[in-house]
Amino acid sequence: MKSEFLLEVKNLHVSIGDKEILKGINLKIKRGQTHAIFGPNGSGKTTFINALMGFSGYRVKGKIIFRGEDITHLPINERAERGMGISFQRPPAIKGVQLQQLITAANKKDGKLIAKYANALNLMDFLKRDINVGFSGGEIKRAELLQLIIQDPDMIFLDEPESGVDLENIALIGEYTNHLLGRRVESGQEKTIKEQYREKRKSGLIITHTGHILDYIEADSGHILMDGKFACEANPREMLHTLKECGFNECYRCFRKEEDHDKK
Ligand code: ADP
Ligand code: MG
């Protein structure tokens, strides 16, 4: 039977060198669901999605199940072929490779789509430029989004898609992130965003520091990553509201109390 979960993460431990960064993460994402991750700087958010995508340099224990298949030790290209895609927090600049060349290599669909979405994301003038070389923060994030839209993955990892983006462009990033996740941008509002997501059955995992992207994205669930573990899961908007009022210090207090309780 086909699993209702697109992604399942079971007791994931990730180390870099001798340092254990993630200490037992469990997560299940249903088809069509989007989850958000919050957490203090350095808590391991980027490490988590990079390890899920299969980047080298991480020692991984536990299990990553994608569409019911154990992919824990598959290389990154095979995960991409199976339908995983990522937008980086800080992608590298690549001299000598034009943005258009990369996108054309990833384009499995109609060639006209590149022009359509490059135009929509105000990136037509960037196609012939070397990837990210001299791009501003916002231009980098729009270029990441364009690459993902063309790749069209089913499991979408976004690492701080709004960081460095000015307010005007956040709306654009939000609109096309919605599109990426399956919402038809041009359609009327006769269906709720959630219903449209479910039809496309694409799933998202979004790391957000500011939470601004959640003004545009209908996220189903929020998690707080602390000390290498998920401290709690709740409605992401309520979570963000509480975080804005109390900061992560209150989460630490609550998390430690729960840990102490579990030990007893
Ligand atoms: P976040 O995205 O939550 O800010 P990261 O996943 O980037 O956190 O980093 C988690 C921890 O892992 C940090 O202490 C960071 O310095 C450390 N770290 C990340 N990458 C490396 C690396 N290549 N070598 C050593 N330490 C690393
Ligand atoms: Mg990070």
Coordinates of C-alpha atoms in Angstrom, one line a residue, residues 12-117:
L12 CA 18.2 10.8 12.7
H13 CA 21.6 11.5 14.1
V14 CA 24.0 13.7 12.1
S15 CA 27.6 14.4 12.9
I16 CA 30.2 16.6 11.3
G17 CA 33.7 15.3 12.2
D18 CA 33.5 14.5 15.9
K19 CA 30.6 16.8 16.6
E20 CA 27.1 15.5 16.8
I21 CA 24.8 18.2 15.5
L22 CA 21.5 16.3 15.3
K23 CA 20.6 14.0 18.1
G24 CA 17.6 12.0 17.2
I25 CA 15.1 13.7 14.9
N26 CA 11.7 12.2 14.0
L27 CA 9.5 13.8 11.4
K28 CA 6.7 12.7 9.1
I29 CA 5.4 14.8 6.2
K30 CA 2.3 13.7 4.4
R31 CA 1.8 14.3 0.7
G32 CA 0.5 17.8 0.2
Q33 CA 1.7 19.0 3.6
T34 CA 4.1 21.9 4.3
H35 CA 6.1 22.0 7.6
A36 CA 8.1 24.9 9.0
I37 CA 11.2 24.7 11.1
F38 CA 12.2 27.5 13.6
G39 CA 15.3 27.5 15.8
P40 CA 18.1 29.6 17.2
N41 CA 21.2 30.2 15.0
G42 CA 23.5 27.2 14.9
S43 CA 20.8 24.7 16.2
G44 CA 21.3 22.5 13.1
K45 CA 18.4 23.6 10.8
T46 CA 20.6 23.8 7.7
T47 CA 22.5 20.6 8.6
F48 CA 19.1 18.8 8.8
I49 CA 17.9 19.6 5.3
N50 CA 21.3 19.2 3.8
A51 CA 21.5 15.8 5.3
L52 CA 18.0 14.9 4.0
M53 CA 19.1 16.0 0.5
G54 CA 22.2 13.9 0.8
F55 CA 25.1 16.3 0.8
S56 CA 28.5 14.8 1.6
G57 CA 30.4 15.7 4.8
Y58 CA 27.8 14.5 7.2
R59 CA 27.8 11.2 9.1
V60 CA 24.2 10.0 9.2
K61 CA 22.6 7.4 11.4
G62 CA 18.9 6.6 11.6
K63 CA 16.5 6.4 8.6
I64 CA 15.3 8.6 5.8
I65 CA 12.3 7.1 4.0
F66 CA 11.1 8.8 0.8
R67 CA 8.0 7.5 -1.0
G68 CA 8.3 4.4 1.2
E69 CA 11.9 3.7 0.0
D70 CA 14.9 3.9 2.4
I71 CA 17.2 6.5 0.8
T72 CA 19.4 7.1 3.8
H73 CA 22.6 6.3 1.9
L74 CA 21.6 7.3 -1.6
P75 CA 23.8 10.0 -3.3
I76 CA 22.3 13.4 -3.9
N77 CA 21.7 13.0 -7.6
E78 CA 19.6 9.9 -7.1
R79 CA 17.5 11.8 -4.5
A80 CA 17.0 14.6 -7.0
E81 CA 15.9 12.1 -9.6
R82 CA 13.4 10.7 -7.2
G83 CA 11.9 14.1 -6.7
M84 CA 13.7 16.0 -3.9
G85 CA 14.9 19.6 -4.4
I86 CA 16.5 22.2 -2.3
S87 CA 17.0 26.0 -2.2
F88 CA 20.1 26.9 -0.2
Q89 CA 20.4 29.4 2.6
R90 CA 23.7 30.6 1.0
P91 CA 24.3 29.0 -2.4
P92 CA 27.8 29.2 -3.9
A93 CA 28.7 31.5 -6.8
I94 CA 29.9 29.5 -9.8
K95 CA 32.2 31.3 -12.2
G96 CA 32.1 30.1 -15.8
V97 CA 28.6 28.5 -15.6
Q98 CA 25.7 30.7 -16.7
L99 CA 22.4 30.5 -14.8
Q100 CA 20.7 29.5 -18.1
Q101 CA 23.0 26.5 -18.6
L102 CA 22.2 25.1 -15.1
I103 CA 18.5 25.6 -15.6
T104 CA 18.5 24.1 -19.1
A105 CA 20.2 21.0 -17.7
A106 CA 17.5 20.7 -15.0
N107 CA 14.6 21.4 -17.4
K108 CA 12.6 18.2 -18.0
K109 CA 9.6 20.1 -19.4
D110 CA 8.8 22.7 -22.1
G111 CA 11.7 25.0 -22.9
K112 CA 9.4 28.0 -23.0
L113 CA 8.9 27.6 -19.2
I114 CA 12.4 29.0 -18.6
A115 CA 11.5 32.4 -20.2
K116 CA 8.0 32.4 -18.6
Y117 CA 9.3 32.0 -15.0

